[in-house]
Short mmCIF file of N, CA and C in Angstrom, two decimals:
data_model
loop_
_atom_site.label_atom_id
_atom_site.label_comp_id
_atom_site.label_asym_id
_atom_site.label_seq_id
_atom_site.Cartn_x
_atom_site.Cartn_y
_atom_site.Cartn_z
N UNK I 1 -6.12 -0.94 9.43
CA UNK I 1 -6.62 -1.08 8.08
C UNK I 1 -6.92 0.29 7.51
N UNK I 2 -6.64 0.44 6.19
CA UNK I 2 -6.80 1.73 5.54
C UNK I 2 -7.43 1.54 4.17
N UNK I 3 -8.18 2.55 3.75
CA UNK I 3 -8.65 2.64 2.38
C UNK I 3 -8.37 4.06 1.95
N UNK I 4 -7.79 4.21 0.75
CA UNK I 4 -7.37 5.53 0.29
C UNK I 4 -7.91 5.78 -1.11
N UNK I 5 -8.25 7.05 -1.36
CA UNK I 5 -8.75 7.43 -2.68
C UNK I 5 -8.36 8.87 -2.98
N UNK I 6 -8.31 9.18 -4.26
CA UNK I 6 -8.12 10.57 -4.67
C UNK I 6 -9.39 11.33 -4.33
N UNK I 7 -9.23 12.60 -4.00
CA UNK I 7 -10.39 13.44 -3.67
C UNK I 7 -10.42 14.62 -4.62
N UNK I 8 -11.27 14.52 -5.65
CA UNK I 8 -11.39 15.57 -6.66
C UNK I 8 -12.77 16.17 -6.71
N UNK I 9 -13.77 15.40 -6.31
CA UNK I 9 -15.13 15.93 -6.19
C UNK I 9 -15.67 15.65 -4.79
N UNK I 10 -15.05 14.70 -4.11
CA UNK I 10 -15.43 14.35 -2.75
C UNK I 10 -16.40 13.19 -2.66
N UNK I 11 -17.03 12.82 -3.75
CA UNK I 11 -18.06 11.77 -3.72
C UNK I 11 -17.55 10.41 -3.29
N UNK I 12 -16.41 10.00 -3.82
CA UNK I 12 -15.87 8.68 -3.46
C UNK I 12 -15.46 8.66 -1.99
N UNK I 13 -14.76 9.71 -1.55
CA UNK I 13 -14.33 9.77 -0.15
C UNK I 13 -15.53 9.79 0.79
N UNK I 14 -16.55 10.57 0.45
CA UNK I 14 -17.75 10.63 1.30
C UNK I 14 -18.43 9.26 1.33
N UNK I 15 -18.50 8.60 0.20
CA UNK I 15 -19.11 7.27 0.15
C UNK I 15 -18.36 6.25 0.99
N UNK I 16 -17.04 6.33 0.96
CA UNK I 16 -16.23 5.42 1.78
C UNK I 16 -16.42 5.71 3.27
N UNK I 17 -16.46 6.99 3.63
CA UNK I 17 -16.68 7.36 5.04
C UNK I 17 -18.07 6.92 5.49
N UNK I 18 -19.06 7.06 4.62
CA UNK I 18 -20.42 6.63 4.94
C UNK I 18 -20.47 5.12 5.12
N UNK I 19 -19.87 4.38 4.20
CA UNK I 19 -19.84 2.93 4.30
C UNK I 19 -19.16 2.46 5.58
N UNK I 20 -18.06 3.09 5.91
CA UNK I 20 -17.34 2.77 7.15
C UNK I 20 -18.24 2.96 8.36
N UNK I 21 -18.99 4.08 8.37
CA UNK I 21 -19.89 4.38 9.49
C UNK I 21 -21.04 3.37 9.55
N UNK I 22 -21.64 3.08 8.41
CA UNK I 22 -22.77 2.15 8.38
C UNK I 22 -22.37 0.74 8.80
N UNK I 23 -21.15 0.34 8.44
CA UNK I 23 -20.69 -1.01 8.78
C UNK I 23 -20.09 -1.08 10.18
N UNK I 24 -19.85 0.08 10.79
CA UNK I 24 -19.28 0.10 12.13
C UNK I 24 -17.83 -0.34 12.17
N UNK I 25 -17.11 -0.12 11.09
CA UNK I 25 -15.71 -0.54 11.02
C UNK I 25 -14.83 0.51 11.70
N UNK I 26 -14.79 0.46 13.01
CA UNK I 26 -14.05 1.43 13.81
C UNK I 26 -12.55 1.42 13.53
N UNK I 27 -12.01 0.27 13.14
CA UNK I 27 -10.56 0.17 12.95
C UNK I 27 -10.12 0.49 11.52
N UNK I 28 -11.01 1.01 10.70
CA UNK I 28 -10.69 1.38 9.32
C UNK I 28 -10.48 2.89 9.23
N UNK I 29 -9.36 3.28 8.63
CA UNK I 29 -9.10 4.69 8.37
C UNK I 29 -9.36 4.97 6.90
N UNK I 30 -10.24 5.91 6.62
CA UNK I 30 -10.52 6.36 5.25
C UNK I 30 -9.63 7.57 4.99
N UNK I 31 -8.84 7.50 3.92
CA UNK I 31 -7.96 8.59 3.52
C UNK I 31 -8.50 9.25 2.25
N UNK I 32 -8.69 10.54 2.30
CA UNK I 32 -9.07 11.34 1.14
C UNK I 32 -7.83 12.16 0.77
N UNK I 33 -7.24 11.83 -0.37
CA UNK I 33 -6.02 12.53 -0.78
C UNK I 33 -6.40 13.55 -1.85
N UNK I 34 -6.39 14.80 -1.44
CA UNK I 34 -6.85 15.89 -2.31
C UNK I 34 -5.99 16.02 -3.56
N UNK I 35 -6.65 16.26 -4.69
CA UNK I 35 -5.95 16.54 -5.94
C UNK I 35 -6.16 18.00 -6.35
N UNK I 36 -6.95 18.69 -5.57
CA UNK I 36 -7.22 20.11 -5.76
C UNK I 36 -7.76 20.64 -4.43
N UNK I 37 -7.75 21.91 -4.27
CA UNK I 37 -8.29 22.57 -3.07
C UNK I 37 -7.48 22.26 -1.82
N UNK I 38 -7.95 22.77 -0.71
CA UNK I 38 -7.25 22.63 0.57
C UNK I 38 -7.95 21.63 1.48
N UNK I 39 -7.23 21.24 2.50
CA UNK I 39 -7.80 20.34 3.50
C UNK I 39 -9.06 20.95 4.13
N UNK I 40 -9.02 22.24 4.44
CA UNK I 40 -10.18 22.92 5.04
C UNK I 40 -11.38 22.90 4.10
N UNK I 41 -11.14 23.12 2.81
CA UNK I 41 -12.22 23.06 1.82
C UNK I 41 -12.88 21.69 1.83
N UNK I 42 -12.05 20.65 1.76
CA UNK I 42 -12.61 19.29 1.71
C UNK I 42 -13.28 18.88 3.00
N UNK I 43 -12.76 19.32 4.13
CA UNK I 43 -13.41 19.01 5.41
C UNK I 43 -14.83 19.55 5.42
N UNK I 44 -14.99 20.81 5.02
CA UNK I 44 -16.32 21.42 4.99
C UNK I 44 -17.21 20.72 3.96
N UNK I 45 -16.66 20.42 2.79
CA UNK I 45 -17.45 19.81 1.72
C UNK I 45 -17.88 18.39 2.08
N UNK I 46 -16.94 17.58 2.58
CA UNK I 46 -17.28 16.21 2.94
C UNK I 46 -18.26 16.17 4.11
N UNK I 47 -18.02 17.00 5.11
CA UNK I 47 -18.95 17.05 6.24
C UNK I 47 -20.36 17.42 5.77
N UNK I 48 -20.45 18.35 4.84
CA UNK I 48 -21.75 18.76 4.30
C UNK I 48 -22.42 17.60 3.56
N UNK I 49 -21.67 16.92 2.69
CA UNK I 49 -22.22 15.78 1.95
C UNK I 49 -22.73 14.70 2.89
N UNK I 50 -21.92 14.39 3.90
CA UNK I 50 -22.28 13.33 4.84
C UNK I 50 -23.48 13.72 5.68
N UNK I 51 -23.55 14.96 6.10
CA UNK I 51 -24.69 15.44 6.89
C UNK I 51 -25.97 15.39 6.06
N UNK I 52 -25.90 15.87 4.82
CA UNK I 52 -27.08 15.85 3.94
C UNK I 52 -27.56 14.43 3.69
N UNK I 53 -26.62 13.52 3.44
CA UNK I 53 -26.99 12.11 3.20
C UNK I 53 -27.62 11.51 4.45
N UNK I 54 -27.03 11.77 5.59
CA UNK I 54 -27.54 11.27 6.86
C UNK I 54 -28.98 11.75 7.09
N UNK I 55 -29.24 13.00 6.78
CA UNK I 55 -30.58 13.58 6.96
C UNK I 55 -31.56 13.06 5.92
N UNK I 56 -31.15 13.12 4.65
CA UNK I 56 -32.05 12.72 3.56
C UNK I 56 -32.52 11.28 3.69
N UNK I 57 -31.64 10.40 4.13
CA UNK I 57 -31.99 8.98 4.22
C UNK I 57 -32.29 8.55 5.65
N UNK I 58 -32.46 9.52 6.54
CA UNK I 58 -32.77 9.29 7.96
C UNK I 58 -31.96 8.11 8.53
N UNK I 59 -30.66 8.22 8.39
CA UNK I 59 -29.76 7.16 8.85
C UNK I 59 -29.57 7.18 10.36
N UNK I 60 -29.72 8.35 10.96
CA UNK I 60 -29.59 8.46 12.40
C UNK I 60 -28.18 8.27 12.93
N UNK I 61 -27.20 8.50 12.09
CA UNK I 61 -25.81 8.36 12.53
C UNK I 61 -25.33 9.65 13.17
N UNK I 62 -24.56 9.52 14.23
CA UNK I 62 -23.98 10.69 14.89
C UNK I 62 -22.89 11.25 13.98
N UNK I 63 -22.72 12.57 13.95
CA UNK I 63 -21.70 13.17 13.08
C UNK I 63 -20.29 12.59 13.29
N UNK I 64 -19.97 12.22 14.51
CA UNK I 64 -18.64 11.66 14.76
C UNK I 64 -18.45 10.26 14.16
N UNK I 65 -19.52 9.64 13.70
CA UNK I 65 -19.41 8.33 13.05
C UNK I 65 -18.70 8.44 11.70
N UNK I 66 -18.74 9.63 11.12
CA UNK I 66 -18.14 9.84 9.80
C UNK I 66 -16.69 10.27 9.94
N UNK I 67 -15.86 9.35 10.36
CA UNK I 67 -14.45 9.68 10.53
C UNK I 67 -13.69 9.37 9.24
N UNK I 68 -12.83 10.31 8.89
CA UNK I 68 -11.96 10.16 7.73
C UNK I 68 -10.77 11.08 7.95
N UNK I 69 -9.74 10.89 7.14
CA UNK I 69 -8.57 11.78 7.19
C UNK I 69 -8.37 12.37 5.81
N UNK I 70 -8.02 13.63 5.79
CA UNK I 70 -7.79 14.36 4.54
C UNK I 70 -6.36 14.87 4.56
N UNK I 71 -5.72 14.84 3.41
CA UNK I 71 -4.45 15.52 3.27
C UNK I 71 -4.43 16.27 1.94
N UNK I 72 -3.89 17.47 1.98
CA UNK I 72 -3.74 18.26 0.75
C UNK I 72 -2.27 18.43 0.38
N UNK I 73 -1.42 17.60 0.95
CA UNK I 73 0.03 17.72 0.76
C UNK I 73 0.53 17.20 -0.59
N UNK I 74 -0.34 16.62 -1.39
CA UNK I 74 0.09 16.01 -2.65
C UNK I 74 -0.57 16.64 -3.87
N UNK I 75 -1.19 17.80 -3.68
CA UNK I 75 -1.81 18.53 -4.78
C UNK I 75 -0.74 19.06 -5.74
N UNK I 76 0.40 19.45 -5.20
CA UNK I 76 1.44 20.06 -6.03
C UNK I 76 1.03 21.48 -6.38
N UNK I 77 1.35 21.91 -7.60
CA UNK I 77 1.03 23.28 -8.03
C UNK I 77 -0.45 23.45 -8.36
N UNK I 78 -1.18 22.34 -8.44
CA UNK I 78 -2.61 22.46 -8.70
C UNK I 78 -3.19 21.28 -9.45
N UNK I 79 -4.47 21.38 -9.71
CA UNK I 79 -5.23 20.33 -10.38
C UNK I 79 -4.64 20.04 -11.76
N UNK I 80 -4.39 18.79 -12.03
CA UNK I 80 -3.90 18.30 -13.33
C UNK I 80 -2.51 18.81 -13.68
N UNK I 81 -1.78 19.29 -12.68
CA UNK I 81 -0.39 19.70 -12.91
C UNK I 81 0.51 18.69 -12.19
N UNK I 82 1.11 17.77 -12.95
CA UNK I 82 1.94 16.75 -12.31
C UNK I 82 3.27 17.35 -11.84
N UNK I 83 3.89 16.67 -10.88
CA UNK I 83 5.19 17.10 -10.35
C UNK I 83 6.13 15.89 -10.42
N UNK I 84 7.45 16.12 -10.37
CA UNK I 84 8.41 15.04 -10.60
C UNK I 84 8.21 13.79 -9.76
N UNK I 85 7.96 13.93 -8.46
CA UNK I 85 7.77 12.74 -7.61
C UNK I 85 6.55 11.94 -8.07
N UNK I 86 5.48 12.64 -8.44
CA UNK I 86 4.27 11.97 -8.92
C UNK I 86 4.55 11.21 -10.22
N UNK I 87 5.26 11.84 -11.16
CA UNK I 87 5.61 11.18 -12.42
C UNK I 87 6.42 9.92 -12.13
N UNK I 88 7.36 10.02 -11.20
CA UNK I 88 8.16 8.86 -10.82
C UNK I 88 7.30 7.75 -10.25
N UNK I 89 6.35 8.08 -9.39
CA UNK I 89 5.46 7.08 -8.81
C UNK I 89 4.62 6.42 -9.91
N UNK I 90 4.09 7.19 -10.83
CA UNK I 90 3.28 6.62 -11.93
C UNK I 90 4.12 5.63 -12.72
N UNK I 91 5.34 6.00 -13.06
CA UNK I 91 6.23 5.09 -13.81
C UNK I 91 6.54 3.83 -13.01
N UNK I 92 6.91 4.03 -11.74
CA UNK I 92 7.31 2.91 -10.88
C UNK I 92 6.17 1.92 -10.66
N UNK I 93 4.99 2.41 -10.39
CA UNK I 93 3.85 1.53 -10.14
C UNK I 93 3.48 0.77 -11.42
N UNK I 94 3.55 1.43 -12.57
CA UNK I 94 3.26 0.75 -13.84
C UNK I 94 4.28 -0.36 -14.08
N UNK I 95 5.54 -0.06 -13.84
CA UNK I 95 6.60 -1.03 -14.09
C UNK I 95 6.57 -2.20 -13.12
N UNK I 96 6.38 -1.91 -11.83
CA UNK I 96 6.45 -2.95 -10.82
C UNK I 96 5.15 -3.73 -10.64
N UNK I 97 4.02 -3.04 -10.79
CA UNK I 97 2.73 -3.66 -10.48
C UNK I 97 1.79 -3.81 -11.67
N UNK I 98 2.12 -3.16 -12.78
CA UNK I 98 1.24 -3.22 -13.96
C UNK I 98 -0.04 -2.42 -13.78
N UNK I 99 -0.01 -1.45 -12.86
CA UNK I 99 -1.19 -0.61 -12.61
C UNK I 99 -0.93 0.75 -13.24
N UNK I 100 -1.85 1.19 -14.08
CA UNK I 100 -1.70 2.47 -14.76
C UNK I 100 -2.44 3.55 -13.97
N UNK I 101 -1.66 4.50 -13.47
CA UNK I 101 -2.20 5.64 -12.74
C UNK I 101 -2.19 6.84 -13.68
N UNK I 102 -2.90 7.88 -13.30
CA UNK I 102 -2.95 9.08 -14.13
C UNK I 102 -2.39 10.27 -13.36
N UNK I 103 -1.93 11.32 -14.07
CA UNK I 103 -1.33 12.47 -13.40
C UNK I 103 -2.32 13.48 -12.85
N UNK I 104 -3.60 13.22 -12.97
CA UNK I 104 -4.60 14.16 -12.46
C UNK I 104 -5.12 13.71 -11.10
N UNK I 105 -5.49 12.43 -10.97
CA UNK I 105 -6.10 11.91 -9.75
C UNK I 105 -5.26 10.84 -9.07
N UNK I 106 -5.22 9.67 -9.69
CA UNK I 106 -4.66 8.50 -9.00
C UNK I 106 -3.15 8.59 -8.78
N UNK I 107 -2.43 9.29 -9.65
CA UNK I 107 -1.00 9.47 -9.45
C UNK I 107 -0.72 10.26 -8.18
N UNK I 108 -1.48 11.33 -7.97
CA UNK I 108 -1.33 12.14 -6.76
C UNK I 108 -1.72 11.31 -5.52
N UNK I 109 -2.79 10.55 -5.64
CA UNK I 109 -3.25 9.76 -4.49
C UNK I 109 -2.25 8.67 -4.12
N UNK I 110 -1.71 7.97 -5.12
CA UNK I 110 -0.72 6.92 -4.82
C UNK I 110 0.57 7.53 -4.28
N UNK I 111 0.96 8.68 -4.80
CA UNK I 111 2.13 9.38 -4.26
C UNK I 111 1.90 9.66 -2.78
N UNK I 112 0.68 10.07 -2.45
CA UNK I 112 0.33 10.33 -1.06
C UNK I 112 0.39 9.07 -0.20
N UNK I 113 -0.19 7.99 -0.68
CA UNK I 113 -0.20 6.74 0.09
C UNK I 113 1.23 6.28 0.37
N UNK I 114 2.07 6.28 -0.64
CA UNK I 114 3.45 5.83 -0.44
C UNK I 114 4.21 6.73 0.53
N UNK I 115 3.96 8.04 0.47
CA UNK I 115 4.60 8.96 1.39
C UNK I 115 4.08 8.78 2.81
N UNK I 116 2.78 8.55 2.96
CA UNK I 116 2.21 8.31 4.29
C UNK I 116 2.79 7.05 4.92
N UNK I 117 3.08 6.06 4.09
CA UNK I 117 3.75 4.85 4.60
C UNK I 117 5.18 5.18 5.00
N UNK I 118 5.90 5.91 4.15
CA UNK I 118 7.28 6.30 4.47
C UNK I 118 7.35 7.09 5.78
N UNK I 119 6.36 7.95 6.00
CA UNK I 119 6.34 8.79 7.20
C UNK I 119 5.81 8.07 8.43
N UNK I 120 5.27 6.87 8.26
CA UNK I 120 4.76 6.10 9.38
C UNK I 120 3.32 6.40 9.76
N UNK I 121 2.63 7.26 9.00
CA UNK I 121 1.22 7.52 9.29
C UNK I 121 0.35 6.33 8.91
N UNK I 122 0.83 5.56 7.96
CA UNK I 122 0.26 4.25 7.64
C UNK I 122 1.39 3.27 7.90
N UNK I 123 1.15 2.29 8.76
CA UNK I 123 2.19 1.32 9.10
C UNK I 123 2.58 0.46 7.91
N UNK I 124 3.87 0.12 7.83
CA UNK I 124 4.38 -0.67 6.70
C UNK I 124 3.72 -2.03 6.57
N UNK I 125 3.22 -2.56 7.67
CA UNK I 125 2.58 -3.88 7.63
C UNK I 125 1.06 -3.80 7.71
N UNK I 126 0.52 -2.60 7.65
CA UNK I 126 -0.94 -2.44 7.70
C UNK I 126 -1.53 -2.56 6.29
N UNK I 127 -2.64 -3.28 6.17
CA UNK I 127 -3.25 -3.40 4.84
C UNK I 127 -3.85 -2.07 4.37
N UNK I 128 -3.66 -1.80 3.07
CA UNK I 128 -4.21 -0.60 2.44
C UNK I 128 -4.94 -1.01 1.18
N UNK I 129 -6.19 -0.60 1.06
CA UNK I 129 -6.93 -0.78 -0.19
C UNK I 129 -6.89 0.57 -0.88
N UNK I 130 -6.37 0.59 -2.11
CA UNK I 130 -6.30 1.80 -2.90
C UNK I 130 -7.44 1.77 -3.90
N UNK I 131 -8.33 2.73 -3.81
CA UNK I 131 -9.47 2.79 -4.73
C UNK I 131 -9.03 3.54 -5.98
N UNK I 132 -8.85 2.80 -7.04
CA UNK I 132 -8.40 3.37 -8.32
C UNK I 132 -9.64 3.85 -9.07
N UNK I 133 -9.76 5.15 -9.19
CA UNK I 133 -10.98 5.74 -9.76
C UNK I 133 -10.86 6.03 -11.25
N UNK I 134 -9.86 5.45 -11.90
CA UNK I 134 -9.73 5.64 -13.34
C UNK I 134 -8.90 6.86 -13.68
N UNK I 135 -9.07 7.35 -14.89
CA UNK I 135 -8.37 8.55 -15.30
C UNK I 135 -7.26 8.34 -16.30
N UNK I 136 -7.21 7.16 -16.90
CA UNK I 136 -6.12 6.86 -17.84
C UNK I 136 -6.03 7.90 -18.96
N UNK I 137 -7.15 8.49 -19.32
CA UNK I 137 -7.13 9.45 -20.41
C UNK I 137 -6.36 10.72 -20.05
N UNK I 138 -6.11 10.94 -18.78
CA UNK I 138 -5.28 12.07 -18.36
C UNK I 138 -3.82 11.89 -18.75
N UNK I 139 -3.43 10.65 -19.09
CA UNK I 139 -2.05 10.40 -19.52
C UNK I 139 -1.78 10.92 -20.92
N UNK I 140 -2.77 10.82 -21.80
CA UNK I 140 -2.54 11.12 -23.21
C UNK I 140 -2.04 12.54 -23.47
N UNK I 141 -2.64 13.58 -22.91
CA UNK I 141 -2.11 14.91 -23.20
C UNK I 141 -0.76 15.19 -22.54
N UNK I 142 -0.35 14.32 -21.62
CA UNK I 142 0.92 14.52 -20.91
C UNK I 142 1.95 13.47 -21.28
N UNK I 143 1.78 12.85 -22.44
CA UNK I 143 2.66 11.73 -22.82
C UNK I 143 4.13 12.13 -22.89
N UNK I 144 4.44 13.38 -23.19
CA UNK I 144 5.85 13.81 -23.26
C UNK I 144 6.54 13.66 -21.91
N UNK I 145 5.82 13.88 -20.81
CA UNK I 145 6.39 13.76 -19.48
C UNK I 145 6.78 12.31 -19.15
N UNK I 146 6.21 11.35 -19.89
CA UNK I 146 6.45 9.94 -19.61
C UNK I 146 7.35 9.28 -20.67
N UNK I 147 7.79 10.05 -21.64
CA UNK I 147 8.61 9.49 -22.73
C UNK I 147 9.98 9.09 -22.22
#
């Protein structure tokens, strides 16, 4: 089982990793798909957020309880800069599923999820929950790319 989200501030990914730890869902993989920065940056940032939350709320969870996976392979040239494969995924998902993704966050994250499935890192028959964090307004300034 998998849950995937775009990682632009880290809050959603950290919250999912925290929830996974609190619920004891050992068989759930949390995916943080970076839309900016590097994997190393997010590892340090998420670990810091999770450690601070663990301490502040005296949760008593061991650091290894906060398991998640990060990938920075779908950032492209940078934050809010779409790339052809991402534009294709946004179009395809809208057409096939009626889900509107954006070129800043969710388009990059869905491009990542589909590629992770193609590469076998997420099994083709394994359930995936995609956390759509919004961002439709990111489409408007880039409407020419979708014409």
